[in-house]
mmCIF file of C-alpha atoms in Angstrom:
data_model
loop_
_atom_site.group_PDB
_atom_site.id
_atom_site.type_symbol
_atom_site.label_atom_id
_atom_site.label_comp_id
_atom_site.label_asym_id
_atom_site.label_seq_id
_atom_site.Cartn_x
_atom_site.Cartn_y
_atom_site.Cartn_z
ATOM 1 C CA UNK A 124 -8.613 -24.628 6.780
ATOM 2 C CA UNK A 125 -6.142 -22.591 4.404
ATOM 3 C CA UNK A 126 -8.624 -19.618 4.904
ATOM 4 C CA UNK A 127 -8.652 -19.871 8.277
ATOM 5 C CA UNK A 128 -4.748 -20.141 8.688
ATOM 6 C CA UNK A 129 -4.357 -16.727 6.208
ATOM 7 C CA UNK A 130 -6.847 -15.584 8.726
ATOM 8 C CA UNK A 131 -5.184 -16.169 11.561
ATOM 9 C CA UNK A 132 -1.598 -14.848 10.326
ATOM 10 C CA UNK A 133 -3.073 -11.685 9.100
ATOM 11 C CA UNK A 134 -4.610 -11.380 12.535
ATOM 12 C CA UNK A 135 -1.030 -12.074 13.942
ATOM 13 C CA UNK A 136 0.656 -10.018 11.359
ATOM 14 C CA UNK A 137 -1.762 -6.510 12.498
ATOM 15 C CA UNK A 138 -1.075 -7.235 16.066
ATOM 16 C CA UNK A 139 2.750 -7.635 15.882
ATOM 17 C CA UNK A 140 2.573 -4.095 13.925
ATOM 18 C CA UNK A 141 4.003 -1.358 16.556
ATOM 19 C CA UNK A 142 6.973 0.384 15.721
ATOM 20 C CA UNK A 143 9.354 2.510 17.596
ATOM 21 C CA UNK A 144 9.975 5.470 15.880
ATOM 22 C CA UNK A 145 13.139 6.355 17.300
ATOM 23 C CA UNK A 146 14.349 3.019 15.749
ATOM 24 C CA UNK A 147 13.190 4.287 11.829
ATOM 25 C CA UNK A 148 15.916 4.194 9.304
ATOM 26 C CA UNK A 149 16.581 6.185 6.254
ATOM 27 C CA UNK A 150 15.006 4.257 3.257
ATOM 28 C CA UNK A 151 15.474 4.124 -0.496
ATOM 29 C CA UNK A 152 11.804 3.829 -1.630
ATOM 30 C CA UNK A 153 13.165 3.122 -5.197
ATOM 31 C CA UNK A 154 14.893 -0.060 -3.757
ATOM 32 C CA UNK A 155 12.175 -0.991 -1.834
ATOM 33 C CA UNK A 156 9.352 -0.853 -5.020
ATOM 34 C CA UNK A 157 12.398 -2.978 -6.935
ATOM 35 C CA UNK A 158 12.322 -4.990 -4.483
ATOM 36 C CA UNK A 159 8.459 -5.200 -4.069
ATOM 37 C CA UNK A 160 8.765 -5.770 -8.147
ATOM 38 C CA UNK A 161 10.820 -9.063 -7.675
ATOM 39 C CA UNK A 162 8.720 -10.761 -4.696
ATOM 40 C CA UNK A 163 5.591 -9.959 -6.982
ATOM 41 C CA UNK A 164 7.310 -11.142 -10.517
ATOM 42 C CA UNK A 165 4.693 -13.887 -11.170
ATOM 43 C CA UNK A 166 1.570 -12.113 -10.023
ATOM 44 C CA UNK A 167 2.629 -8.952 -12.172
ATOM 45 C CA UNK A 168 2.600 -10.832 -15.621
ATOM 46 C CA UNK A 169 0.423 -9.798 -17.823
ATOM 47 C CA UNK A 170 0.272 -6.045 -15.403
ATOM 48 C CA UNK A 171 1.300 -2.997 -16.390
ATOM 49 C CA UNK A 172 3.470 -1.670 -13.423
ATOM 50 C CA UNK A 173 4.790 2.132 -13.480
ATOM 51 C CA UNK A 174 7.410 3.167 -11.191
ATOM 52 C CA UNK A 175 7.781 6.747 -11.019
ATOM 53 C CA UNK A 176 11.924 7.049 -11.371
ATOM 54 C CA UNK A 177 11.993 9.854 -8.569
ATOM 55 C CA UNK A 178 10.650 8.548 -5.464
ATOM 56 C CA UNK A 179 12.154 10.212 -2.135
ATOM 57 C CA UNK A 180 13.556 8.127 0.206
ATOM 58 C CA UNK A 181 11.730 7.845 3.427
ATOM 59 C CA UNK A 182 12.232 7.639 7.702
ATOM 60 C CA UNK A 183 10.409 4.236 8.964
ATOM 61 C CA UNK A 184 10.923 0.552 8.954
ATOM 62 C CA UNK A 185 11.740 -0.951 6.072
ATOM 63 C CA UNK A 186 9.998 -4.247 6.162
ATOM 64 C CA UNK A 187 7.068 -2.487 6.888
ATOM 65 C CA UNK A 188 7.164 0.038 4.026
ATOM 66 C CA UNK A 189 8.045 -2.891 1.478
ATOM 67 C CA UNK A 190 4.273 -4.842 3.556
ATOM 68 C CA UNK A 191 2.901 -1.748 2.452
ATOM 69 C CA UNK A 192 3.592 -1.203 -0.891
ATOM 70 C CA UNK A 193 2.895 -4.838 -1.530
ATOM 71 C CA UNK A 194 -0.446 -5.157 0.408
ATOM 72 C CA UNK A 195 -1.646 -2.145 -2.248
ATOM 73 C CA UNK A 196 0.043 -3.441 -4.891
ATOM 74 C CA UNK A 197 -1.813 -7.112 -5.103
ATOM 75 C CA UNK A 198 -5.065 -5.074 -4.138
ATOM 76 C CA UNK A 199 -4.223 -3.118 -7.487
ATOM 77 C CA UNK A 200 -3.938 -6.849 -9.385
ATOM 78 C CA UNK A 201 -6.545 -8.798 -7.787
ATOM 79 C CA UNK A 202 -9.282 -6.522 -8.085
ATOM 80 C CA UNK A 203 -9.208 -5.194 -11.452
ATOM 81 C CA UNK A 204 -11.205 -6.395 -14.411
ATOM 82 C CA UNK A 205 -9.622 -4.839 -17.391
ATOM 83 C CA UNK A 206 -7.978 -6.552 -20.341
ATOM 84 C CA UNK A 207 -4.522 -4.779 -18.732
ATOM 85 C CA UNK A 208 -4.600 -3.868 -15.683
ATOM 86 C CA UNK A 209 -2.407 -1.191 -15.246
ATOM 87 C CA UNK A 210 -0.999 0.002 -11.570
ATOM 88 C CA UNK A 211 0.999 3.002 -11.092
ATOM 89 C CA UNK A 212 2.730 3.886 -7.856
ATOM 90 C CA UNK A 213 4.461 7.664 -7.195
ATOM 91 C CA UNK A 214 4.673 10.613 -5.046
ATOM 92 C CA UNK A 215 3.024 13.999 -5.137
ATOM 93 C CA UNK A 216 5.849 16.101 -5.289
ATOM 94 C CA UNK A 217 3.642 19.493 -4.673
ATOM 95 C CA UNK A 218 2.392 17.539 -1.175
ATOM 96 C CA UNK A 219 5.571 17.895 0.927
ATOM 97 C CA UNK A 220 4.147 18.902 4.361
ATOM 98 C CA UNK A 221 5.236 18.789 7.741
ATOM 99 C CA UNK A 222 7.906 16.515 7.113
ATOM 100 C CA UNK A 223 6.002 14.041 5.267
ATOM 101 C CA UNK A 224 5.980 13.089 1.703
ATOM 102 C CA UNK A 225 2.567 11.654 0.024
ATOM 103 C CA UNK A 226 3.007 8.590 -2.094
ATOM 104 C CA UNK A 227 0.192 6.847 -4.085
ATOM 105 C CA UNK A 228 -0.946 3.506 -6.083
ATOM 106 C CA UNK A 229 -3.289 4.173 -8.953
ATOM 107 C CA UNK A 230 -4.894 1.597 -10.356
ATOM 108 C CA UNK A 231 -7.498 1.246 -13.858
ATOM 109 C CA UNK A 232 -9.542 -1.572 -11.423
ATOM 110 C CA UNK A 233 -13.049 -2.092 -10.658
ATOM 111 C CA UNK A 234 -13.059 0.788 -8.065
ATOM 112 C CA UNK A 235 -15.124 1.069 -4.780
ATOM 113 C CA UNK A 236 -18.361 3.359 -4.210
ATOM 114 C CA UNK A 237 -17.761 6.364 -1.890
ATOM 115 C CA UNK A 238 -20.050 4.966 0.927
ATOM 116 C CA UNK A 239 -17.440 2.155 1.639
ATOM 117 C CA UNK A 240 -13.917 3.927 0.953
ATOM 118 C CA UNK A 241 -13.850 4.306 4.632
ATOM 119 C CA UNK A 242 -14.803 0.821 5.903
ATOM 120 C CA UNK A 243 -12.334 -0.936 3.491
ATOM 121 C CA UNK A 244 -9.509 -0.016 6.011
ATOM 122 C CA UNK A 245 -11.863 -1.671 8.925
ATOM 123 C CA UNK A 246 -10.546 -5.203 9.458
ATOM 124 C CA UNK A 247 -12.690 -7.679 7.800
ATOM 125 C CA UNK A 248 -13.821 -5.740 5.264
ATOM 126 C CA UNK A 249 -14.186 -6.953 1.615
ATOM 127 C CA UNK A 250 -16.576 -5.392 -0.378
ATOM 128 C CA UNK A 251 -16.052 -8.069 -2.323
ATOM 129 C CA UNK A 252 -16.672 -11.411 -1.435
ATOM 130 C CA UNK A 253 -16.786 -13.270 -5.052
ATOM 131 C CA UNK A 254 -15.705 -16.416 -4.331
ATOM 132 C CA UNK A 255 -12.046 -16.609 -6.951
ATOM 133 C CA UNK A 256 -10.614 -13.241 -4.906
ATOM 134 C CA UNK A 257 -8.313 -14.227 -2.276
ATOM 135 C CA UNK A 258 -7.671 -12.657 0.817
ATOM 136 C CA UNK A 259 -9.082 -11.823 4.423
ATOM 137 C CA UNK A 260 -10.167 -8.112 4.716
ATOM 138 C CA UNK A 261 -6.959 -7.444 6.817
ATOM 139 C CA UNK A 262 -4.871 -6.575 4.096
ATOM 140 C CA UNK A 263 -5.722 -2.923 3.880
ATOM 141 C CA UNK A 264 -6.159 -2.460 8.099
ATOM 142 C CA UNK A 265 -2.707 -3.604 7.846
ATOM 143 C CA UNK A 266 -1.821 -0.812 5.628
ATOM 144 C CA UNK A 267 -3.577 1.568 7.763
ATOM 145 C CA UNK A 268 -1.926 0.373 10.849
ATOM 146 C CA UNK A 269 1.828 0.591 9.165
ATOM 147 C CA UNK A 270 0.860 4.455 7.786
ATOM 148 C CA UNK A 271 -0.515 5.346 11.169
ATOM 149 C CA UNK A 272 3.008 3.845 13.354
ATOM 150 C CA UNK A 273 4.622 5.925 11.104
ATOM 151 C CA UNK A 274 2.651 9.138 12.283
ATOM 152 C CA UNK A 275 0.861 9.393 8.737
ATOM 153 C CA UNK A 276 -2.636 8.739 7.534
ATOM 154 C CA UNK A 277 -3.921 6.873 4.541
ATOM 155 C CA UNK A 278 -6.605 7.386 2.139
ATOM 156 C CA UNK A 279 -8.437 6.409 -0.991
ATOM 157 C CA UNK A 280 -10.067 8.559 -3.743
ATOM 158 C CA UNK A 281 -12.343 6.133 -6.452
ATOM 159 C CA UNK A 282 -14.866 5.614 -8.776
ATOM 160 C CA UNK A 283 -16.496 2.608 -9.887
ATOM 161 C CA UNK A 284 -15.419 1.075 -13.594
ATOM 162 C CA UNK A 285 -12.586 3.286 -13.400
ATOM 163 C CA UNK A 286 -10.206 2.842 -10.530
ATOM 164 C CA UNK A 287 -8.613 3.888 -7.261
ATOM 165 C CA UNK A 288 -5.923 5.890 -5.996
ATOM 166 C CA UNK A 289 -4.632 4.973 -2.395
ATOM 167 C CA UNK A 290 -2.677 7.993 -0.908
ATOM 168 C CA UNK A 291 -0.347 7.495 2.400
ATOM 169 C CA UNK A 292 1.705 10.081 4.342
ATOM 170 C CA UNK A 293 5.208 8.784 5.526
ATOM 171 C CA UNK A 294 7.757 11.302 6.839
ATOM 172 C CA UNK A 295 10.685 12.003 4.312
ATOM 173 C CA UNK A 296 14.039 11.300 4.539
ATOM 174 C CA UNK A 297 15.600 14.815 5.910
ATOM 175 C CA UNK A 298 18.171 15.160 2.864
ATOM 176 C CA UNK A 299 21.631 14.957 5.609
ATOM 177 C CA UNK A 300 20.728 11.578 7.130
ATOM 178 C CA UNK A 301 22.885 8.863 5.541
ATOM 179 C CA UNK A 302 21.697 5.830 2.828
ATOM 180 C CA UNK A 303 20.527 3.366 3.999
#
């Protein structure tokens, strides 16, 4: 019944997910990973998390940026085998395009073979369904449904034994706007 409730509020959670964009705020992605850093204190002991110091602040919705950093986050944790799992999370500064900035989560996990990196973002999709990994399969349509209200796209480049990188598009912060 627990699984079934998770089930249901992730179902909830991707159908409440619509945004009006003329209602995005600037936001401090640096807060919002410090942030994401303090909600995820217990599940990141014994994790090696890297912040990059220089991420650019972003236009969207706030709670839904922090869901989305999160949601890839605990992916990073919860399905990685190695001794220290290590997660990194930053932007690629060379990749500002058309107003959007690309940010990524790296991770040293168990990584997913290329014929399923595009059905993981299908929801109900776990490639993994050992029994001691939580989770519904909507975590990571949720991410793609956040990315794509905020006009972006989202994407994963992996190999198996050695990782993934998730990528996301999310338009920048134009520098005049004020803090938010």
């Amino acid at each position: 019944s627990a699984r079934m409730r998770q089930l249901i509020n992730d179902l909830l959670s991707l159908a409440s997910i619509h945004m009006d964009m003329a209602s995005f705020e600037r936001i401090n992605t640096q807060k919002v990973l410090e942030e994401v850093q303090e909600d995820l204190e217990v599940r990141l002991q014994g994790v090696n998390l890297q912040v990059a110091e220089d991420l650019p602040s972003v236009k969207g919705n706030k709670v839904r940026i922090h869901e989305l950093f999160s949601n890839l986050i605990v992916n990073a944790i919860k399905y990685n085998d190695k001794a220290l799992p290590t997660v990194r999370v930053g932007w690629q500064k060379e990749a500002r395009n058309n107003g959007m900035v690309t940010f990524f989560v790296e991770d040293n996990g168990i990584g997913i073979e290329s014929r399923y990196q595009e059905r993981i973002f299908a929801i109900f999709e776990k490639l993994n369904p050992r029994e001691d990994v939580e989770g519904t399969g909507a975590g990571l349509a949720i991410c793609k449904r956040i990315v794509e209200e905020h006009g972006g796209k989202i994407w994963v480049n992996s190999e198996v034994g050695k990782g993934s990188t998730f990528l996301f598009t999310i338009p920048q912060a134009r520098e005049v706007e004020s803090n938010a």
